[in-house]
PDB file of C-alpha atoms in Angstrom:
ATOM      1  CA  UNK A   1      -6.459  13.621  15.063  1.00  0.00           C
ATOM      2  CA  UNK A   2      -8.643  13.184  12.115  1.00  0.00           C
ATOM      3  CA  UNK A   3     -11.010  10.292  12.350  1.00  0.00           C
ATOM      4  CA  UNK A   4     -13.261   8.919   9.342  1.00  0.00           C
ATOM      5  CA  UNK A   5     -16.487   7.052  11.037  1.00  0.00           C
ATOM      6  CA  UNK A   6     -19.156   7.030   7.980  1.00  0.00           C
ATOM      7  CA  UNK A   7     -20.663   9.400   7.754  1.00  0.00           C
ATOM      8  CA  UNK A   8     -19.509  11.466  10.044  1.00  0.00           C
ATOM      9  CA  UNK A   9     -15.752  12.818  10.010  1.00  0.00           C
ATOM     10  CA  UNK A  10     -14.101  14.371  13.226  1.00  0.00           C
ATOM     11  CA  UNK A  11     -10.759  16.846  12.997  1.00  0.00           C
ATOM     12  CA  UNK A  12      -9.496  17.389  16.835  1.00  0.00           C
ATOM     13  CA  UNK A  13      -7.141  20.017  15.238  1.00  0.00           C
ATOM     14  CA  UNK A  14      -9.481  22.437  13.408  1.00  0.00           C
ATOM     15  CA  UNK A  15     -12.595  21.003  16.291  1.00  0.00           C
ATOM     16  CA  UNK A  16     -15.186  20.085  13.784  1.00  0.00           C
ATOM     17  CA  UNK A  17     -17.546  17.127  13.195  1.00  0.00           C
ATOM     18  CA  UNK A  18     -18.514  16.748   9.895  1.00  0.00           C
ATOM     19  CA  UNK A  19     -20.846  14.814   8.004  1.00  0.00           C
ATOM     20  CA  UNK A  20     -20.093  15.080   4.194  1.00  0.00           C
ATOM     21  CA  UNK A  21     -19.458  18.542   3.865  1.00  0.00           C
ATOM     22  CA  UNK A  22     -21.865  19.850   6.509  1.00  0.00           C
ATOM     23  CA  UNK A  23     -21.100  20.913  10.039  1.00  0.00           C
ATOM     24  CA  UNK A  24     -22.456  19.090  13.099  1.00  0.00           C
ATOM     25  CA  UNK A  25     -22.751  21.555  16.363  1.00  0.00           C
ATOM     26  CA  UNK A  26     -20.970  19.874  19.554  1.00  0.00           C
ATOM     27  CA  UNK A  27     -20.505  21.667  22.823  1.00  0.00           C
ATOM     28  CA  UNK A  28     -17.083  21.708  23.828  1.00  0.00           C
ATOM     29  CA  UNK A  29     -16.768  19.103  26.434  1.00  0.00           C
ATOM     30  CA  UNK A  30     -18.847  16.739  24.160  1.00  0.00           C
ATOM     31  CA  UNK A  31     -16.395  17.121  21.241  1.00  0.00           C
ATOM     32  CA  UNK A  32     -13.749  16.641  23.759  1.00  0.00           C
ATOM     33  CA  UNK A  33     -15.743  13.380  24.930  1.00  0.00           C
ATOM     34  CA  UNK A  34     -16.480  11.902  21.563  1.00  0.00           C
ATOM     35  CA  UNK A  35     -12.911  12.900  20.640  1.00  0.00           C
ATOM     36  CA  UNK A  36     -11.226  10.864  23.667  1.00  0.00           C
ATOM     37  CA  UNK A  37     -14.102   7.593  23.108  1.00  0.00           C
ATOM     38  CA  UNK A  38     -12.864   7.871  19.625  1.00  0.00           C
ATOM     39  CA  UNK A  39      -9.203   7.522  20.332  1.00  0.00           C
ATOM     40  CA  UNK A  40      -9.497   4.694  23.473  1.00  0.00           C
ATOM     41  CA  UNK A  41     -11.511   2.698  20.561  1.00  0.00           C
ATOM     42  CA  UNK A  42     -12.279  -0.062  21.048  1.00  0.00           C
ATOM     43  CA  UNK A  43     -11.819  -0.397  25.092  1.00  0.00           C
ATOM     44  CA  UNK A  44     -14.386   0.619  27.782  1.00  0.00           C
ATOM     45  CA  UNK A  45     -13.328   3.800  29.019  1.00  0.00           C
ATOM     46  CA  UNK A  46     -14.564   3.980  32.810  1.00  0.00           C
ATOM     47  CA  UNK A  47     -16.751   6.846  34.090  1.00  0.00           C
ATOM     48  CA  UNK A  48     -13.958   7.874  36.506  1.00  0.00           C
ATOM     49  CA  UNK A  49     -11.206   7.827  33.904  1.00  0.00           C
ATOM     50  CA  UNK A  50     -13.650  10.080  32.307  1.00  0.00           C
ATOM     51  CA  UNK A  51     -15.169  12.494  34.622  1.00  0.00           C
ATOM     52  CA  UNK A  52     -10.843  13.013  35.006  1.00  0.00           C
ATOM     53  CA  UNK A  53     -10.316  13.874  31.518  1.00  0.00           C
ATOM     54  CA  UNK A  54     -13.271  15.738  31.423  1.00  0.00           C
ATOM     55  CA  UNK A  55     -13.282  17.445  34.412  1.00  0.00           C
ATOM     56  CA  UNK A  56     -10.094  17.672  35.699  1.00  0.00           C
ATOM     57  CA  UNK A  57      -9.657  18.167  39.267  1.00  0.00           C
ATOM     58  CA  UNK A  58     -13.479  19.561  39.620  1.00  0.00           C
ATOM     59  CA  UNK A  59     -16.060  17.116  41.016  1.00  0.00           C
ATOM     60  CA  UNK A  60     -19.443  16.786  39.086  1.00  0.00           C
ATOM     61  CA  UNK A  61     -22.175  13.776  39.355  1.00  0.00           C
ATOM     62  CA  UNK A  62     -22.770  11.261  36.762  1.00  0.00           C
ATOM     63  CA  UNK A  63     -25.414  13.294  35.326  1.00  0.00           C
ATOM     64  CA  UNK A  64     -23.048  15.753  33.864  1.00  0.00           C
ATOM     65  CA  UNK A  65     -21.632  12.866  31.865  1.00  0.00           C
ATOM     66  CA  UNK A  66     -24.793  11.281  30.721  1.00  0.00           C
ATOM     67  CA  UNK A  67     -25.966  14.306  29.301  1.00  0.00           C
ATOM     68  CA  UNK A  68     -22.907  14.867  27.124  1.00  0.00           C
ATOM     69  CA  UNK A  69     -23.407  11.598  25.829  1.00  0.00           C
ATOM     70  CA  UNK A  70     -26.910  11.988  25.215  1.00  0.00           C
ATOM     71  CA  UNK A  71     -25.587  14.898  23.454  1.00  0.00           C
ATOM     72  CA  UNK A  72     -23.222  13.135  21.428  1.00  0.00           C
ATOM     73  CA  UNK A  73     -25.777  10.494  20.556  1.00  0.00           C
ATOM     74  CA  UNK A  74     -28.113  13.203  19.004  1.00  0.00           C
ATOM     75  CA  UNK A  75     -25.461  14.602  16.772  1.00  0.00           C
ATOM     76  CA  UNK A  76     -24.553  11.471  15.459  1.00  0.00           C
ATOM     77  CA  UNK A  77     -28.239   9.909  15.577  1.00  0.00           C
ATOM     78  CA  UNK A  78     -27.080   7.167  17.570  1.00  0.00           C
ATOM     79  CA  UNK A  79     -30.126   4.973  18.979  1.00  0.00           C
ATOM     80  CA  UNK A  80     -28.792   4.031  22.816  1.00  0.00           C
ATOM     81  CA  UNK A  81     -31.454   0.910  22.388  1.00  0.00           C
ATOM     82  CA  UNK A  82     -29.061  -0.460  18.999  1.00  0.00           C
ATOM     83  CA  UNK A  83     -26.288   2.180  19.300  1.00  0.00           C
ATOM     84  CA  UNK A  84     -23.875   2.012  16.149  1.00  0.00           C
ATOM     85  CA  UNK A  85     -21.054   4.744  17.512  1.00  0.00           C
ATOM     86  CA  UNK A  86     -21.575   4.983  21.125  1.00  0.00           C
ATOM     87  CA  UNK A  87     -21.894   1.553  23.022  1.00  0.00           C
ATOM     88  CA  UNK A  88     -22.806   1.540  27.228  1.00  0.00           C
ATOM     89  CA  UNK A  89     -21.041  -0.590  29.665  1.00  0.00           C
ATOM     90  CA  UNK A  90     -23.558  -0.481  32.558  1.00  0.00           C
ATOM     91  CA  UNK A  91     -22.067   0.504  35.467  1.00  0.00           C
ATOM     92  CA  UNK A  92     -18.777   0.936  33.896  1.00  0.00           C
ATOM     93  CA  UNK A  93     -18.958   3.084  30.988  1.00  0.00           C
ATOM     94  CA  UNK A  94     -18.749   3.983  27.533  1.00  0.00           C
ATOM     95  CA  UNK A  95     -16.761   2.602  24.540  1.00  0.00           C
ATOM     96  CA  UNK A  96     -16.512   3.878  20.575  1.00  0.00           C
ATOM     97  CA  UNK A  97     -18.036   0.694  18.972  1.00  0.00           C
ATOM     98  CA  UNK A  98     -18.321   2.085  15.295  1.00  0.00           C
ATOM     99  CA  UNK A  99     -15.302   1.269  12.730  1.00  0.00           C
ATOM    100  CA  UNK A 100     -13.248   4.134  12.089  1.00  0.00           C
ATOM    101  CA  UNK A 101     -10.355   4.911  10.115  1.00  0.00           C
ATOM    102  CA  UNK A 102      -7.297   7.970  10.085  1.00  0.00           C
ATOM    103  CA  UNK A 103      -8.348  10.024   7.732  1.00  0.00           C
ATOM    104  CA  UNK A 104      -5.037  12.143   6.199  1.00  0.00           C
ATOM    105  CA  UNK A 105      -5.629  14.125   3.010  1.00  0.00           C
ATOM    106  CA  UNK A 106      -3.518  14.087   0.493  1.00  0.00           C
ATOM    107  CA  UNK A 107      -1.694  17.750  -0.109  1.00  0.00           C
ATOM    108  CA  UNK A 108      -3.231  19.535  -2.428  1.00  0.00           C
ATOM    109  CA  UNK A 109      -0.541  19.817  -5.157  1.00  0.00           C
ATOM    110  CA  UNK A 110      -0.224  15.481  -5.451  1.00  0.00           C
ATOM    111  CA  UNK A 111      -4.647  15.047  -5.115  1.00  0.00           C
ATOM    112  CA  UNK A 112      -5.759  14.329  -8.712  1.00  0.00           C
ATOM    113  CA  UNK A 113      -9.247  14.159  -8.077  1.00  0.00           C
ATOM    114  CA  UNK A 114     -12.054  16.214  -5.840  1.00  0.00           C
ATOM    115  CA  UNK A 115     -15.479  14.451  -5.908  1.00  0.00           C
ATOM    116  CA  UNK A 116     -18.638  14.747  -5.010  1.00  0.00           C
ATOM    117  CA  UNK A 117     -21.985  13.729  -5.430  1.00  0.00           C
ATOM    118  CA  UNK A 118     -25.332  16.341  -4.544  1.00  0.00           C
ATOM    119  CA  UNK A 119     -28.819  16.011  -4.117  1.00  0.00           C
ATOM    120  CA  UNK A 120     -31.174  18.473  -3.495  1.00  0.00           C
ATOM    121  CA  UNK A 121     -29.292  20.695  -1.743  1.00  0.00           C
ATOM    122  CA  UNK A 122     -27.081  17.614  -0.095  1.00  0.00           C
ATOM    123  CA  UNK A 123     -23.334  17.529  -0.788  1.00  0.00           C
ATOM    124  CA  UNK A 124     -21.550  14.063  -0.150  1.00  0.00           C
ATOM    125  CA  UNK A 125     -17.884  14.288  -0.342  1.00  0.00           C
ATOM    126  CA  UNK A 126     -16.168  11.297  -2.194  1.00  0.00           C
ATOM    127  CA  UNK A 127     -12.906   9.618  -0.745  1.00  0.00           C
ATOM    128  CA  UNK A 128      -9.969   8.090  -2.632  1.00  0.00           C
ATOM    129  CA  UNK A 129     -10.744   4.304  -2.825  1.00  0.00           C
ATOM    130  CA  UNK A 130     -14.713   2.450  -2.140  1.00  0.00           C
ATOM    131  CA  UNK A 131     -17.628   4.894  -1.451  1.00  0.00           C
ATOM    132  CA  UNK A 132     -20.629   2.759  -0.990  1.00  0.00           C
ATOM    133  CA  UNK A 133     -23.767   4.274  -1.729  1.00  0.00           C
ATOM    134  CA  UNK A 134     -27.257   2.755   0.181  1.00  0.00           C
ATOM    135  CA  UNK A 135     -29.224   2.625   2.955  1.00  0.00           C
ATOM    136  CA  UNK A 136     -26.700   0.793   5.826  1.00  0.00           C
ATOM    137  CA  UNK A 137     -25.746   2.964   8.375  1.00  0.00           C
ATOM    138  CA  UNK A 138     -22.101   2.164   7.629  1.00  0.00           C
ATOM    139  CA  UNK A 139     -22.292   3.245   3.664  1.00  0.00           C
ATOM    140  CA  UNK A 140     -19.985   6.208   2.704  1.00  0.00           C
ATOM    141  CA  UNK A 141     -23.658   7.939   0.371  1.00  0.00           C
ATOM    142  CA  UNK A 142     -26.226   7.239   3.409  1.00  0.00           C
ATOM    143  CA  UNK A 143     -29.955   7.512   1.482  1.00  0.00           C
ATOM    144  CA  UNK A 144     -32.530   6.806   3.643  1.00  0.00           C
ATOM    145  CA  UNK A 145     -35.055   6.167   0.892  1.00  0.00           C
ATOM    146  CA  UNK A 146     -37.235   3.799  -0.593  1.00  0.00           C
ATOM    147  CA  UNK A 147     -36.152   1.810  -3.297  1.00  0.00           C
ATOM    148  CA  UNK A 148     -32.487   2.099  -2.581  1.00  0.00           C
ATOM    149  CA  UNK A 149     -31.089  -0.819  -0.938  1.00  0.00           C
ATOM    150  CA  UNK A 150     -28.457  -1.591   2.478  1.00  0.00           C
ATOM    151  CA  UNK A 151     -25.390  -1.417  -0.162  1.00  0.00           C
ATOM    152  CA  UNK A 152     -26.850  -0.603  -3.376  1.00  0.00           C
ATOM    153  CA  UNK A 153     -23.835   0.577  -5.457  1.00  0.00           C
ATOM    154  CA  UNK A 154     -20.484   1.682  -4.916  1.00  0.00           C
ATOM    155  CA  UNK A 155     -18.121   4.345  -6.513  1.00  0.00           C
ATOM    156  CA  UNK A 156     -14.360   4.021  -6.524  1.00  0.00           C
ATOM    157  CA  UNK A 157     -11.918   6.636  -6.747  1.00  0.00           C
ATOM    158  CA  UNK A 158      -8.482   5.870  -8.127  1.00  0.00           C
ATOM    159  CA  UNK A 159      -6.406   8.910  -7.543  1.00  0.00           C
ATOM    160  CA  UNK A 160      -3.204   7.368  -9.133  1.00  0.00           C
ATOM    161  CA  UNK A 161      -4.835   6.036 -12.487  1.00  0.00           C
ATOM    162  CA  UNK A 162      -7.281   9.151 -12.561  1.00  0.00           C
ATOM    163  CA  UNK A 163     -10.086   7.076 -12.772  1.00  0.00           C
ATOM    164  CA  UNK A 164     -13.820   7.010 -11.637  1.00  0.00           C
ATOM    165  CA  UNK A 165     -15.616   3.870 -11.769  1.00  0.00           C
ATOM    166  CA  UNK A 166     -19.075   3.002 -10.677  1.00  0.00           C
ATOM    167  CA  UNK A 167     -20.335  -0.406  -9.689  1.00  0.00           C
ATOM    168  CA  UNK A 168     -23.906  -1.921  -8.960  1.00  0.00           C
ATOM    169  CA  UNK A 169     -23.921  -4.140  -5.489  1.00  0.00           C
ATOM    170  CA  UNK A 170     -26.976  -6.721  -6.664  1.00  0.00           C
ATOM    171  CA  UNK A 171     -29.336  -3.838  -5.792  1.00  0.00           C
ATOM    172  CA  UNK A 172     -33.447  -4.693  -6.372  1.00  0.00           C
ATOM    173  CA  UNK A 173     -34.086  -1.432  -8.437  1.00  0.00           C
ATOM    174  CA  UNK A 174     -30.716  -1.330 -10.556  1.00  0.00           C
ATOM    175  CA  UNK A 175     -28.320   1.747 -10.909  1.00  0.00           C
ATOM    176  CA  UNK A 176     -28.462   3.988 -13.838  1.00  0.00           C
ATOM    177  CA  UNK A 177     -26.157   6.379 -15.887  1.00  0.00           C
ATOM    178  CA  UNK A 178     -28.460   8.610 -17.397  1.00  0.00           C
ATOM    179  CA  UNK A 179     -30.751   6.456 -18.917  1.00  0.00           C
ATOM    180  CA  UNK A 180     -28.193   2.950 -19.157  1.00  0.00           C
ATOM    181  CA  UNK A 181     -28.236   0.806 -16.665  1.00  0.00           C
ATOM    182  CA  UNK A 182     -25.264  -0.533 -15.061  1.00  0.00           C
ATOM    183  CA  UNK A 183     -24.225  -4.591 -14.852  1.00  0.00           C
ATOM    184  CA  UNK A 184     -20.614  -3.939 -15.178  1.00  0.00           C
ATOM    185  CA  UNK A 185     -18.321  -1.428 -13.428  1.00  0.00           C
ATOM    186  CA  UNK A 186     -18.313   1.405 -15.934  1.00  0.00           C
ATOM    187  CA  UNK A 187     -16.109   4.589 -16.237  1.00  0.00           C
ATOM    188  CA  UNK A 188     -18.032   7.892 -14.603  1.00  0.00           C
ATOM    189  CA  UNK A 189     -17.326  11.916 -15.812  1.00  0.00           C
ATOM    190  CA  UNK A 190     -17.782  14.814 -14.302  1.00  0.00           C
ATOM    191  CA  UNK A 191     -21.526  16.139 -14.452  1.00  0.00           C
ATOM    192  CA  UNK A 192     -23.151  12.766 -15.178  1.00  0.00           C
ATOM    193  CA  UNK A 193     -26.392  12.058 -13.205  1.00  0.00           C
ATOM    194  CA  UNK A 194     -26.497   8.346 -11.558  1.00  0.00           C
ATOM    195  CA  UNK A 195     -29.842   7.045 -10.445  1.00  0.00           C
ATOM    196  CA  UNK A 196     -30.080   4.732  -6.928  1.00  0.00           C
ATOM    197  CA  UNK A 197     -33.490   3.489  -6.937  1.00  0.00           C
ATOM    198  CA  UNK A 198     -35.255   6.969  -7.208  1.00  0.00           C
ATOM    199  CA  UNK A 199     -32.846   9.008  -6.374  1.00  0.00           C
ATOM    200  CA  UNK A 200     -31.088  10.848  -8.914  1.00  0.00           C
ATOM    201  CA  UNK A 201     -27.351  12.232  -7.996  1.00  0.00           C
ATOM    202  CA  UNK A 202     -24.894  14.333  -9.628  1.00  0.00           C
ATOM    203  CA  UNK A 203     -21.522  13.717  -9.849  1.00  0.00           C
ATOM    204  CA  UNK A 204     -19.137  15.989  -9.925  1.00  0.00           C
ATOM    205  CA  UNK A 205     -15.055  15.869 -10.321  1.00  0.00           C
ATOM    206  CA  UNK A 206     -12.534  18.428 -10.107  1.00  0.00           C
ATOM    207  CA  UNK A 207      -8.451  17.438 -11.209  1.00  0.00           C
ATOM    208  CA  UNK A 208      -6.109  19.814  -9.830  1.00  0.00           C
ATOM    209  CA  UNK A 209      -6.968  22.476 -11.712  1.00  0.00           C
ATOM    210  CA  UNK A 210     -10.017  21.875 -13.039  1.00  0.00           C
ATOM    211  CA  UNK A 211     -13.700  23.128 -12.067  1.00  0.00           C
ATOM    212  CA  UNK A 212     -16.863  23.811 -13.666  1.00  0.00           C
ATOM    213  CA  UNK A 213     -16.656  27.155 -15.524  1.00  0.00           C
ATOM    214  CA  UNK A 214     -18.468  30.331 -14.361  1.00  0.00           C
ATOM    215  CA  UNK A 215     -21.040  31.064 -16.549  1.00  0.00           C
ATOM    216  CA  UNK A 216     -21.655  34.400 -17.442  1.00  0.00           C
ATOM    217  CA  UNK A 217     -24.519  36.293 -16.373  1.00  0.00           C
ATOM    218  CA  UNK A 218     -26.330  38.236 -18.858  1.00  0.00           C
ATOM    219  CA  UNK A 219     -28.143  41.104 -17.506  1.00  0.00           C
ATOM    220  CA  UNK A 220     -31.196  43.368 -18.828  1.00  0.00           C
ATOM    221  CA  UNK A 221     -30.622  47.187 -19.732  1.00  0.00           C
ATOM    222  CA  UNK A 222     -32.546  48.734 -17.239  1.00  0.00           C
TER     223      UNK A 222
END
């Protein structure tokens, strides 16, 4: 099972939670919780049904299970007063609220394009199809910042044309190519910066057997 839930990404098969490129640490039996919430979506899975999967054939107290959620919940910053992932049924249980969506990669040898977008030191992977950029906890380029707003732009992959396009979303501080702002969906390259409000990100695109070049290093005599 691999599971899309923006931001976050889970893969059953290799056991990682990812969000963008970047790791997020699970115990075990929490991965294994999140991973069986995420695949009863969008029922109410009951604490007994639960504890069984769990636990199997061992008896532990309710405890056990709320701190694995409270674990989950951290990973995924997940408030449990306005939960967006993780939703309680009092007395009942837990349910996997969030849309999510199978996430199957295309083989390597048929993927045209590998994007991505960094920012100081942050790496967010780009998906075939709409990556909305802004602050909504649902947006595929979460920044947290002033000046960018809920869905302030949105990048779309087309692997089949080859084409990058970006696209502002009404946003109150505009989104910029270099210095030009954008009021139509324009075509985006490989090293360009875009601007979100303040932010300034820069995109980057492989094709299938493209990267950036090595430079070489020039060093001193010594």
């Amino acid at each position: 099972m691999r599971v899309r839930f923006p931001p976050f990404t889970i893969d059953s098969g290799t056991r990682q939670l990812m969000r963008g490129d970047r790791p997020i640490h699970l115990s075990p039996k929490a991965f294994d919780l999140l991973c069986f919430l995420i695949q009863q979506r969008p029922r109410v899975v009951e604490k007994s049904e639960l504890h069984a999967h769990i636990w199997p054939e061992t008896f532990v107290v309710d405890a056990n299970l709320n701190v694995l959620v409270g674990e989950i919940r951290k990973a995924i910053e997940d408030d449990v007063r306005q939960p967006r992932f993780v939703r309680t049924a009092h007395g009942v249980g837990y349910a996997f609220s969030a849309d999510a969506s199978d996430d199957r990669e295309s083989p390597a040898n048929t993927r045209m394009i590998t994007g991505w977008l960094t920012w100081k030191g942050t790496t967010f992977r780009l998906e075939d199809g709409d990556n909305v950029i802004g602050r909504g906890p649902r947006c595929a380029v979460l920044l947290d910042i002033d000046g960018v707003s809920r869905r302030h732009a949105n990048i779309h992959i087309d692997l089949a044309r080859h084409l990058v396009t970006l696209t502002d979303l009404g946003s109150t501080n505009g989104t910029f190519v270099g210095r030009t702002v954008v009021t139509n969906p324009v075509e985006l390259h490989d090293g360009e910066v875009i601007t979100i409000g303040s932010v300034d990100l820069r995109l980057r695109l492989w094709g299938p057997d493209e990267g950036p070049k090595t430079k070489p290093i020039r060093r001193r005599n010594h």
